[in-house]
Steps between C-alpha positions, in 0.01 A plus 500: 500500500722544201687817440645580150707781424610638159769784439328596182755777415769245455288283260640407165189370342599127452144380570593197704291612801185524279571166325523330838266676710243672268235519798725750658712663238441702178717678251427866467423605138636844595851420576533140464568426869356258747190600714405323822137490490313646801830634648556810691799715392724653781839655373517281196417166697175357387369277759202260531399319811264204410358247744479237208791271556430324168668807309831451655653217287440679175632832650802326651575349144462843351731649758776221436453562118535862520856582351529834693359343845254793560197271636485357845252264660461439866236275676419587853 
């Protein structure tokens, strides 16, 4: 299981997450911030649990590239 978390409120709209993991991230046309696809929002933390471990590498690259460190990726 891969757990990806995005703190969307702190997003600055740099677009790195979308460039590195377009299968899981999009940029909102409304406010220019990142959107974690199919995530559940709970108090500003958008979380996606996915059994597909193949997404982990790209999402980890996106997390490392994020200049405000608002993306976390855990594999369990």
